[in-house]
Short mmCIF file of N, CA and C in Angstrom, two decimals:
data_model
loop_
_atom_site.label_atom_id
_atom_site.label_comp_id
_atom_site.label_asym_id
_atom_site.label_seq_id
_atom_site.Cartn_x
_atom_site.Cartn_y
_atom_site.Cartn_z
N MET Z 1 9.01 8.17 -85.64
CA MET Z 1 10.35 8.34 -86.15
C MET Z 1 10.90 9.67 -85.70
N GLN Z 2 12.19 9.71 -85.44
CA GLN Z 2 12.81 10.95 -85.03
C GLN Z 2 13.71 11.47 -86.14
N LEU Z 3 13.75 12.76 -86.23
CA LEU Z 3 14.59 13.38 -87.23
C LEU Z 3 15.32 14.57 -86.64
N HIS Z 4 16.58 14.67 -86.91
CA HIS Z 4 17.37 15.87 -86.61
C HIS Z 4 17.09 16.39 -85.19
N THR Z 5 17.18 15.55 -84.21
CA THR Z 5 16.96 15.97 -82.83
C THR Z 5 18.14 15.51 -81.99
N GLU Z 6 18.18 15.99 -80.74
CA GLU Z 6 19.22 15.57 -79.83
C GLU Z 6 18.79 14.35 -79.01
N ALA Z 7 17.57 13.90 -79.20
CA ALA Z 7 17.07 12.73 -78.48
C ALA Z 7 17.83 11.50 -78.96
N PRO Z 8 17.86 10.46 -78.12
CA PRO Z 8 18.55 9.24 -78.55
C PRO Z 8 17.83 8.59 -79.73
N THR Z 9 18.60 7.84 -80.52
CA THR Z 9 17.98 7.11 -81.63
C THR Z 9 17.21 5.94 -81.04
N TRP Z 10 16.35 5.33 -81.86
CA TRP Z 10 15.61 4.16 -81.39
C TRP Z 10 16.58 3.03 -81.06
N TYR Z 11 17.69 2.95 -81.76
CA TYR Z 11 18.70 1.93 -81.46
C TYR Z 11 19.29 2.16 -80.07
N GLU Z 12 19.56 3.41 -79.73
CA GLU Z 12 20.10 3.74 -78.41
C GLU Z 12 19.08 3.46 -77.32
N VAL Z 13 17.81 3.71 -77.59
CA VAL Z 13 16.76 3.43 -76.61
C VAL Z 13 16.77 1.95 -76.24
N LEU Z 14 16.97 1.09 -77.25
CA LEU Z 14 16.98 -0.36 -77.00
C LEU Z 14 18.36 -0.89 -76.64
N GLY Z 15 19.39 -0.07 -76.79
CA GLY Z 15 20.74 -0.50 -76.43
C GLY Z 15 21.35 -1.47 -77.43
N VAL Z 16 21.04 -1.31 -78.71
CA VAL Z 16 21.61 -2.18 -79.75
C VAL Z 16 22.30 -1.33 -80.81
N ALA Z 17 23.18 -1.97 -81.56
CA ALA Z 17 23.84 -1.30 -82.67
C ALA Z 17 22.88 -1.19 -83.84
N GLN Z 18 23.11 -0.22 -84.71
CA GLN Z 18 22.27 -0.06 -85.89
C GLN Z 18 22.34 -1.29 -86.79
N SER Z 19 23.44 -2.01 -86.71
CA SER Z 19 23.63 -3.21 -87.53
C SER Z 19 23.02 -4.47 -86.91
N ALA Z 20 22.36 -4.33 -85.77
CA ALA Z 20 21.79 -5.49 -85.07
C ALA Z 20 20.73 -6.18 -85.93
N SER Z 21 20.68 -7.49 -85.82
CA SER Z 21 19.66 -8.26 -86.55
C SER Z 21 18.29 -8.03 -85.90
N ARG Z 22 17.24 -8.44 -86.60
CA ARG Z 22 15.89 -8.30 -86.07
C ARG Z 22 15.76 -9.09 -84.76
N ASP Z 23 16.38 -10.28 -84.71
CA ASP Z 23 16.31 -11.09 -83.49
C ASP Z 23 17.01 -10.40 -82.32
N GLU Z 24 18.13 -9.74 -82.59
CA GLU Z 24 18.83 -9.00 -81.53
C GLU Z 24 18.00 -7.81 -81.06
N VAL Z 25 17.36 -7.12 -81.99
CA VAL Z 25 16.49 -6.00 -81.64
C VAL Z 25 15.31 -6.49 -80.81
N LYS Z 26 14.73 -7.62 -81.21
CA LYS Z 26 13.59 -8.19 -80.50
C LYS Z 26 13.97 -8.58 -79.07
N ALA Z 27 15.13 -9.21 -78.92
CA ALA Z 27 15.60 -9.60 -77.58
C ALA Z 27 15.85 -8.37 -76.71
N ALA Z 28 16.45 -7.34 -77.28
CA ALA Z 28 16.71 -6.11 -76.53
C ALA Z 28 15.40 -5.44 -76.14
N PHE Z 29 14.42 -5.46 -77.04
CA PHE Z 29 13.11 -4.89 -76.73
C PHE Z 29 12.47 -5.62 -75.55
N ARG Z 30 12.48 -6.94 -75.61
CA ARG Z 30 11.86 -7.72 -74.54
C ARG Z 30 12.53 -7.43 -73.19
N GLN Z 31 13.86 -7.38 -73.17
CA GLN Z 31 14.57 -7.10 -71.92
C GLN Z 31 14.23 -5.71 -71.41
N ALA Z 32 14.26 -4.71 -72.32
CA ALA Z 32 13.96 -3.34 -71.91
C ALA Z 32 12.51 -3.20 -71.46
N ALA Z 33 11.59 -3.86 -72.16
CA ALA Z 33 10.18 -3.79 -71.80
C ALA Z 33 9.95 -4.37 -70.41
N LEU Z 34 10.59 -5.49 -70.11
CA LEU Z 34 10.47 -6.08 -68.78
C LEU Z 34 11.07 -5.16 -67.71
N ARG Z 35 12.20 -4.57 -68.02
CA ARG Z 35 12.90 -3.71 -67.06
C ARG Z 35 12.15 -2.40 -66.83
N MET Z 36 11.50 -1.85 -67.87
CA MET Z 36 10.88 -0.53 -67.78
C MET Z 36 9.37 -0.57 -67.57
N HIS Z 37 8.77 -1.73 -67.62
CA HIS Z 37 7.31 -1.80 -67.54
C HIS Z 37 6.83 -1.16 -66.24
N PRO Z 38 5.83 -0.28 -66.33
CA PRO Z 38 5.35 0.42 -65.13
C PRO Z 38 4.91 -0.51 -64.00
N ASP Z 39 4.36 -1.69 -64.32
CA ASP Z 39 3.96 -2.62 -63.27
C ASP Z 39 5.16 -3.17 -62.51
N LYS Z 40 6.31 -3.19 -63.14
CA LYS Z 40 7.53 -3.70 -62.49
C LYS Z 40 8.23 -2.63 -61.67
N THR Z 41 7.97 -1.35 -61.96
CA THR Z 41 8.73 -0.29 -61.32
C THR Z 41 7.92 0.55 -60.35
N VAL Z 42 6.59 0.43 -60.35
CA VAL Z 42 5.75 1.26 -59.48
C VAL Z 42 5.28 0.44 -58.28
N GLY Z 43 5.27 1.04 -57.12
CA GLY Z 43 4.70 0.39 -55.94
C GLY Z 43 5.75 -0.19 -55.01
N GLY Z 44 5.27 -0.79 -53.93
CA GLY Z 44 6.15 -1.29 -52.90
C GLY Z 44 6.88 -2.55 -53.24
N GLY Z 45 6.41 -3.33 -54.24
CA GLY Z 45 7.04 -4.59 -54.54
C GLY Z 45 8.26 -4.49 -55.43
N ASP Z 46 8.72 -3.29 -55.74
CA ASP Z 46 9.86 -3.10 -56.63
C ASP Z 46 11.15 -3.42 -55.89
N SER Z 47 11.93 -4.28 -56.46
CA SER Z 47 13.18 -4.68 -55.81
C SER Z 47 14.24 -3.59 -55.89
N HIS Z 48 14.02 -2.57 -56.71
CA HIS Z 48 15.01 -1.50 -56.83
C HIS Z 48 14.67 -0.32 -55.94
N GLY Z 49 13.57 -0.40 -55.21
CA GLY Z 49 13.21 0.67 -54.29
C GLY Z 49 12.68 1.91 -54.97
N SER Z 50 12.10 1.78 -56.16
CA SER Z 50 11.56 2.95 -56.86
C SER Z 50 10.31 3.43 -56.15
N SER Z 51 10.10 4.71 -56.17
CA SER Z 51 8.88 5.26 -55.62
C SER Z 51 7.89 5.49 -56.74
N SER Z 52 6.69 5.93 -56.39
CA SER Z 52 5.67 6.23 -57.40
C SER Z 52 6.14 7.35 -58.31
N ALA Z 53 6.88 8.30 -57.77
CA ALA Z 53 7.37 9.40 -58.59
C ALA Z 53 8.31 8.87 -59.67
N ALA Z 54 9.12 7.90 -59.32
CA ALA Z 54 10.03 7.33 -60.31
C ALA Z 54 9.27 6.51 -61.33
N GLY Z 55 8.09 5.99 -60.95
CA GLY Z 55 7.29 5.20 -61.87
C GLY Z 55 6.84 5.99 -63.08
N GLY Z 56 6.58 7.30 -62.90
CA GLY Z 56 6.21 8.14 -64.03
C GLY Z 56 7.35 8.18 -65.04
N SER Z 57 8.55 8.28 -64.55
CA SER Z 57 9.71 8.29 -65.43
C SER Z 57 9.87 6.93 -66.11
N ALA Z 58 9.64 5.87 -65.36
CA ALA Z 58 9.72 4.53 -65.94
C ALA Z 58 8.65 4.35 -67.00
N GLY Z 59 7.46 4.90 -66.75
CA GLY Z 59 6.39 4.83 -67.74
C GLY Z 59 6.78 5.54 -69.03
N SER Z 60 7.43 6.68 -68.91
CA SER Z 60 7.91 7.40 -70.09
C SER Z 60 8.95 6.60 -70.83
N LYS Z 61 9.85 5.98 -70.07
CA LYS Z 61 10.89 5.15 -70.69
C LYS Z 61 10.27 3.94 -71.37
N TYR Z 62 9.26 3.37 -70.76
CA TYR Z 62 8.58 2.23 -71.35
C TYR Z 62 7.93 2.61 -72.68
N LEU Z 63 7.32 3.79 -72.73
CA LEU Z 63 6.71 4.26 -73.97
C LEU Z 63 7.76 4.44 -75.06
N LEU Z 64 8.93 4.96 -74.69
CA LEU Z 64 10.02 5.09 -75.66
C LEU Z 64 10.44 3.73 -76.19
N VAL Z 65 10.53 2.75 -75.30
CA VAL Z 65 10.90 1.39 -75.71
C VAL Z 65 9.85 0.84 -76.68
N GLN Z 66 8.57 1.06 -76.38
CA GLN Z 66 7.49 0.62 -77.27
C GLN Z 66 7.59 1.29 -78.64
N GLN Z 67 7.83 2.61 -78.65
CA GLN Z 67 7.94 3.34 -79.92
C GLN Z 67 9.14 2.84 -80.73
N ALA Z 68 10.24 2.58 -80.05
CA ALA Z 68 11.43 2.06 -80.74
C ALA Z 68 11.11 0.73 -81.41
N TRP Z 69 10.43 -0.14 -80.70
CA TRP Z 69 10.08 -1.45 -81.25
C TRP Z 69 9.13 -1.31 -82.44
N GLU Z 70 8.17 -0.40 -82.34
CA GLU Z 70 7.22 -0.20 -83.44
C GLU Z 70 7.94 0.17 -84.73
N VAL Z 71 8.98 0.97 -84.64
CA VAL Z 71 9.72 1.39 -85.83
C VAL Z 71 10.67 0.29 -86.30
N LEU Z 72 11.39 -0.33 -85.36
CA LEU Z 72 12.47 -1.25 -85.74
C LEU Z 72 12.02 -2.67 -86.03
N GLN Z 73 10.82 -3.05 -85.64
CA GLN Z 73 10.36 -4.43 -85.88
C GLN Z 73 10.04 -4.69 -87.34
N ASP Z 74 9.58 -3.68 -88.05
CA ASP Z 74 9.18 -3.83 -89.45
C ASP Z 74 10.33 -3.44 -90.37
N ALA Z 75 10.68 -4.31 -91.31
CA ALA Z 75 11.83 -4.08 -92.19
C ALA Z 75 11.69 -2.79 -93.00
N ALA Z 76 10.51 -2.50 -93.50
CA ALA Z 76 10.32 -1.30 -94.32
C ALA Z 76 10.45 -0.02 -93.48
N SER Z 77 9.81 0.01 -92.31
CA SER Z 77 9.90 1.21 -91.48
C SER Z 77 11.31 1.37 -90.93
N ARG Z 78 11.99 0.27 -90.65
CA ARG Z 78 13.37 0.35 -90.18
C ARG Z 78 14.28 0.90 -91.29
N ALA Z 79 14.08 0.44 -92.52
CA ALA Z 79 14.89 0.94 -93.64
C ALA Z 79 14.66 2.44 -93.85
N ALA Z 80 13.41 2.88 -93.76
CA ALA Z 80 13.11 4.31 -93.90
C ALA Z 80 13.74 5.11 -92.76
N TYR Z 81 13.68 4.56 -91.55
CA TYR Z 81 14.29 5.23 -90.40
C TYR Z 81 15.81 5.31 -90.56
N ASP Z 82 16.43 4.23 -91.04
CA ASP Z 82 17.88 4.23 -91.28
C ASP Z 82 18.27 5.28 -92.31
N ARG Z 83 17.45 5.44 -93.36
CA ARG Z 83 17.73 6.47 -94.37
C ARG Z 83 17.65 7.86 -93.74
N GLN Z 84 16.67 8.06 -92.88
CA GLN Z 84 16.53 9.36 -92.22
C GLN Z 84 17.71 9.64 -91.30
N LEU Z 85 18.18 8.62 -90.59
CA LEU Z 85 19.36 8.80 -89.74
C LEU Z 85 20.56 9.19 -90.58
N ALA Z 86 20.73 8.52 -91.71
CA ALA Z 86 21.86 8.82 -92.59
C ALA Z 86 21.77 10.23 -93.15
N LEU Z 87 20.57 10.63 -93.55
CA LEU Z 87 20.39 11.98 -94.09
C LEU Z 87 20.61 13.03 -92.99
N SER Z 88 20.15 12.76 -91.79
CA SER Z 88 20.36 13.70 -90.68
C SER Z 88 21.84 13.83 -90.35
N ALA Z 89 22.56 12.71 -90.39
CA ALA Z 89 24.00 12.74 -90.15
C ALA Z 89 24.70 13.54 -91.24
N ALA Z 90 24.27 13.36 -92.47
CA ALA Z 90 24.85 14.12 -93.59
C ALA Z 90 24.57 15.60 -93.42
N ALA Z 91 23.37 15.93 -92.96
CA ALA Z 91 23.01 17.34 -92.78
C ALA Z 91 23.92 18.02 -91.77
N ALA Z 92 24.36 17.28 -90.78
CA ALA Z 92 25.24 17.84 -89.77
C ALA Z 92 26.63 18.11 -90.32
N GLN Z 93 26.96 17.49 -91.45
CA GLN Z 93 28.30 17.60 -92.01
C GLN Z 93 28.36 18.43 -93.29
N VAL Z 94 27.24 18.93 -93.78
CA VAL Z 94 27.24 19.68 -95.02
C VAL Z 94 26.71 21.08 -94.80
N HIS Z 95 27.04 21.95 -95.74
CA HIS Z 95 26.52 23.31 -95.72
C HIS Z 95 25.17 23.31 -96.44
N ILE Z 96 24.16 23.81 -95.77
CA ILE Z 96 22.82 23.87 -96.35
C ILE Z 96 22.71 25.16 -97.16
N ASN Z 97 22.40 25.03 -98.44
CA ASN Z 97 22.32 26.16 -99.35
C ASN Z 97 20.99 26.91 -99.23
N GLU Z 98 19.92 26.19 -98.96
CA GLU Z 98 18.58 26.78 -98.98
C GLU Z 98 17.64 25.91 -98.15
N THR Z 99 16.60 26.53 -97.59
CA THR Z 99 15.56 25.78 -96.89
C THR Z 99 14.29 25.84 -97.74
N VAL Z 100 13.70 24.67 -97.97
CA VAL Z 100 12.53 24.55 -98.85
C VAL Z 100 11.41 23.86 -98.09
N LEU Z 101 10.20 24.36 -98.24
CA LEU Z 101 9.03 23.70 -97.66
C LEU Z 101 8.68 22.49 -98.52
N LEU Z 102 8.39 21.38 -97.88
CA LEU Z 102 8.05 20.15 -98.59
C LEU Z 102 6.90 20.37 -99.57
N GLY Z 103 5.90 21.12 -99.18
CA GLY Z 103 4.74 21.38 -100.02
C GLY Z 103 5.04 22.18 -101.27
N GLU Z 104 6.17 22.88 -101.29
CA GLU Z 104 6.54 23.68 -102.46
C GLU Z 104 7.30 22.87 -103.51
N MET Z 105 7.71 21.66 -103.15
CA MET Z 105 8.46 20.83 -104.09
C MET Z 105 7.51 20.21 -105.12
N GLU Z 106 8.01 20.08 -106.35
CA GLU Z 106 7.22 19.47 -107.42
C GLU Z 106 7.13 17.97 -107.20
N GLN Z 107 6.02 17.36 -107.62
CA GLN Z 107 5.89 15.91 -107.57
C GLN Z 107 6.10 15.37 -108.98
N GLU Z 108 6.95 14.34 -109.10
CA GLU Z 108 7.22 13.76 -110.41
C GLU Z 108 7.69 12.33 -110.25
N ASP Z 109 7.71 11.61 -111.37
CA ASP Z 109 8.25 10.26 -111.41
C ASP Z 109 9.65 10.32 -111.99
N VAL Z 110 10.62 9.74 -111.29
CA VAL Z 110 12.00 9.69 -111.76
C VAL Z 110 12.42 8.22 -111.75
N GLU Z 111 12.70 7.70 -112.92
CA GLU Z 111 13.11 6.30 -113.06
C GLU Z 111 12.14 5.35 -112.36
N GLY Z 112 10.85 5.60 -112.53
CA GLY Z 112 9.82 4.73 -111.95
C GLY Z 112 9.55 4.96 -110.48
N GLN Z 113 10.22 5.92 -109.87
CA GLN Z 113 10.03 6.22 -108.44
C GLN Z 113 9.28 7.54 -108.30
N ARG Z 114 8.28 7.57 -107.44
CA ARG Z 114 7.56 8.81 -107.14
C ARG Z 114 8.45 9.66 -106.25
N CYS Z 115 8.71 10.90 -106.66
CA CYS Z 115 9.62 11.79 -105.94
C CYS Z 115 9.05 13.19 -105.81
N ARG Z 116 9.62 13.92 -104.87
CA ARG Z 116 9.45 15.37 -104.79
C ARG Z 116 10.77 15.94 -105.33
N SER Z 117 10.70 17.03 -106.09
CA SER Z 117 11.93 17.59 -106.65
C SER Z 117 11.96 19.11 -106.50
N TRP Z 118 13.19 19.63 -106.54
CA TRP Z 118 13.44 21.06 -106.45
C TRP Z 118 14.63 21.33 -107.34
N ARG Z 119 14.54 22.32 -108.19
CA ARG Z 119 15.63 22.64 -109.11
C ARG Z 119 16.78 23.32 -108.39
N CYS Z 120 17.99 22.91 -108.73
CA CYS Z 120 19.21 23.50 -108.18
C CYS Z 120 19.69 24.59 -109.12
N ARG Z 121 20.43 25.54 -108.62
CA ARG Z 121 20.94 26.62 -109.46
C ARG Z 121 21.94 26.12 -110.50
N CYS Z 122 22.49 24.90 -110.30
CA CYS Z 122 23.43 24.34 -111.26
C CYS Z 122 22.70 23.70 -112.45
N GLY Z 123 21.38 23.55 -112.35
CA GLY Z 123 20.61 22.90 -113.40
C GLY Z 123 20.20 21.49 -113.01
N GLY Z 124 20.80 20.94 -111.97
CA GLY Z 124 20.44 19.62 -111.48
C GLY Z 124 19.18 19.69 -110.63
N SER Z 125 18.88 18.60 -109.93
CA SER Z 125 17.68 18.54 -109.09
C SER Z 125 18.00 17.96 -107.72
N PHE Z 126 17.25 18.44 -106.75
CA PHE Z 126 17.22 17.83 -105.43
C PHE Z 126 16.04 16.88 -105.45
N LEU Z 127 16.26 15.59 -105.23
CA LEU Z 127 15.20 14.59 -105.31
C LEU Z 127 14.98 13.94 -103.95
N LEU Z 128 13.72 13.83 -103.57
CA LEU Z 128 13.33 13.22 -102.31
C LEU Z 128 12.29 12.16 -102.62
N LEU Z 129 12.60 10.89 -102.30
CA LEU Z 129 11.65 9.80 -102.54
C LEU Z 129 10.34 10.07 -101.79
N ALA Z 130 9.23 9.68 -102.40
CA ALA Z 130 7.92 9.92 -101.81
C ALA Z 130 7.80 9.34 -100.40
N GLU Z 131 8.37 8.13 -100.18
CA GLU Z 131 8.27 7.51 -98.84
C GLU Z 131 9.06 8.31 -97.81
N ASP Z 132 10.20 8.90 -98.21
CA ASP Z 132 10.96 9.73 -97.28
C ASP Z 132 10.23 11.05 -97.03
N ALA Z 133 9.60 11.59 -98.07
CA ALA Z 133 8.81 12.82 -97.91
C ALA Z 133 7.65 12.58 -96.95
N ALA Z 134 7.00 11.42 -97.08
CA ALA Z 134 5.89 11.09 -96.18
C ALA Z 134 6.38 10.95 -94.74
N ALA Z 135 7.55 10.36 -94.55
CA ALA Z 135 8.10 10.21 -93.20
C ALA Z 135 8.43 11.56 -92.58
N VAL Z 136 8.97 12.47 -93.38
CA VAL Z 136 9.28 13.82 -92.89
C VAL Z 136 7.98 14.52 -92.50
N ALA Z 137 6.98 14.41 -93.35
CA ALA Z 137 5.69 15.07 -93.08
C ALA Z 137 5.02 14.50 -91.83
N ALA Z 138 5.18 13.20 -91.60
CA ALA Z 138 4.52 12.54 -90.47
C ALA Z 138 5.04 13.03 -89.12
N VAL Z 139 6.29 13.44 -89.08
CA VAL Z 139 6.86 13.85 -87.80
C VAL Z 139 7.23 15.33 -87.76
N ALA Z 140 6.77 16.09 -88.75
CA ALA Z 140 7.11 17.51 -88.83
C ALA Z 140 8.61 17.70 -88.69
N GLY Z 141 9.36 16.91 -89.43
CA GLY Z 141 10.80 16.94 -89.34
C GLY Z 141 11.46 17.70 -90.48
N GLU Z 142 12.75 17.43 -90.65
CA GLU Z 142 13.51 18.05 -91.71
C GLU Z 142 14.59 17.09 -92.17
N LEU Z 143 14.97 17.23 -93.43
CA LEU Z 143 16.01 16.40 -94.01
C LEU Z 143 16.92 17.25 -94.87
N ALA Z 144 18.20 16.88 -94.97
CA ALA Z 144 19.12 17.48 -95.91
C ALA Z 144 19.08 16.62 -97.16
N VAL Z 145 18.92 17.26 -98.31
CA VAL Z 145 18.81 16.54 -99.58
C VAL Z 145 19.91 17.06 -100.51
N PRO Z 146 20.75 16.16 -101.06
CA PRO Z 146 21.82 16.59 -101.95
C PRO Z 146 21.32 16.81 -103.38
N CYS Z 147 22.01 17.64 -104.12
CA CYS Z 147 21.73 17.85 -105.53
C CYS Z 147 22.22 16.62 -106.30
N SER Z 148 21.52 16.29 -107.38
CA SER Z 148 21.90 15.13 -108.18
C SER Z 148 23.14 15.42 -109.04
N THR Z 149 23.54 16.69 -109.14
CA THR Z 149 24.63 17.07 -110.02
C THR Z 149 25.83 17.68 -109.30
N CYS Z 150 25.57 18.59 -108.39
CA CYS Z 150 26.67 19.31 -107.73
C CYS Z 150 26.75 18.95 -106.24
N SER Z 151 27.50 19.71 -105.47
CA SER Z 151 27.69 19.41 -104.05
C SER Z 151 26.76 20.18 -103.13
N LEU Z 152 25.82 20.93 -103.67
CA LEU Z 152 24.90 21.71 -102.85
C LEU Z 152 23.86 20.81 -102.18
N HIS Z 153 23.32 21.29 -101.06
CA HIS Z 153 22.26 20.59 -100.32
C HIS Z 153 21.18 21.60 -99.97
N ILE Z 154 19.95 21.10 -99.85
CA ILE Z 154 18.86 21.90 -99.32
C ILE Z 154 18.32 21.23 -98.07
N ARG Z 155 17.70 22.03 -97.22
CA ARG Z 155 17.00 21.50 -96.05
C ARG Z 155 15.52 21.49 -96.42
N VAL Z 156 14.89 20.34 -96.35
CA VAL Z 156 13.47 20.23 -96.63
C VAL Z 156 12.75 20.14 -95.29
N VAL Z 157 11.79 21.05 -95.07
CA VAL Z 157 11.04 21.10 -93.82
C VAL Z 157 9.55 21.03 -94.14
N THR Z 158 8.76 20.64 -93.14
CA THR Z 158 7.32 20.53 -93.34
C THR Z 158 6.59 21.78 -92.88
N VAL Z 159 7.20 22.56 -92.02
CA VAL Z 159 6.57 23.78 -91.53
C VAL Z 159 7.60 24.91 -91.62
N PRO Z 160 7.15 26.15 -91.90
CA PRO Z 160 8.11 27.25 -91.97
C PRO Z 160 8.70 27.55 -90.61
N GLY Z 161 9.89 28.15 -90.63
CA GLY Z 161 10.57 28.54 -89.40
C GLY Z 161 9.82 29.65 -88.69
N PRO Z 162 10.31 30.07 -87.50
CA PRO Z 162 9.61 31.08 -86.70
C PRO Z 162 9.42 32.41 -87.44
N SER Z 163 10.37 32.75 -88.31
CA SER Z 163 10.25 34.02 -89.01
C SER Z 163 9.45 33.88 -90.29
N GLY Z 164 9.20 32.62 -90.73
CA GLY Z 164 8.49 32.40 -91.97
C GLY Z 164 9.37 32.61 -93.19
N GLN Z 165 10.65 32.87 -92.96
CA GLN Z 165 11.57 33.13 -94.06
C GLN Z 165 12.27 31.86 -94.47
N ARG Z 166 12.83 31.88 -95.67
CA ARG Z 166 13.57 30.74 -96.19
C ARG Z 166 15.02 30.98 -96.07
#
């Protein structure tokens, strides 16, 4: 999963809209996999005239296509990825009040959901679902998390910044 990067989304890798059905995603994956497969692009039999040097690039593209399919084929992982995309988009549009390390957040149950929480200066809480916290930790990413009461946001990261400061 990708978070807060300039790299294309998995949807862009496959050339489909975020609203595409699973069947549309599957069809796009199959087409891209056939087009990018290293066996189709490396060597003299390539109808596009690719050289071996270009095959390395095609191999990289093929791996991206495979990774996109791994995330988007499963409904649960796709839903988690969509939430991360939405949170990353929100982060680009909001002012971040504070940066918090994921490991410093409290673990608690809120309305039957396992969450990580951080107290806001307004008295409210910044809540991060456990599955979203796990996704952030898995890719050493970051997410913007809104306060449950006011308009403030925090950036939750898995590793400290270069200066080690917050």
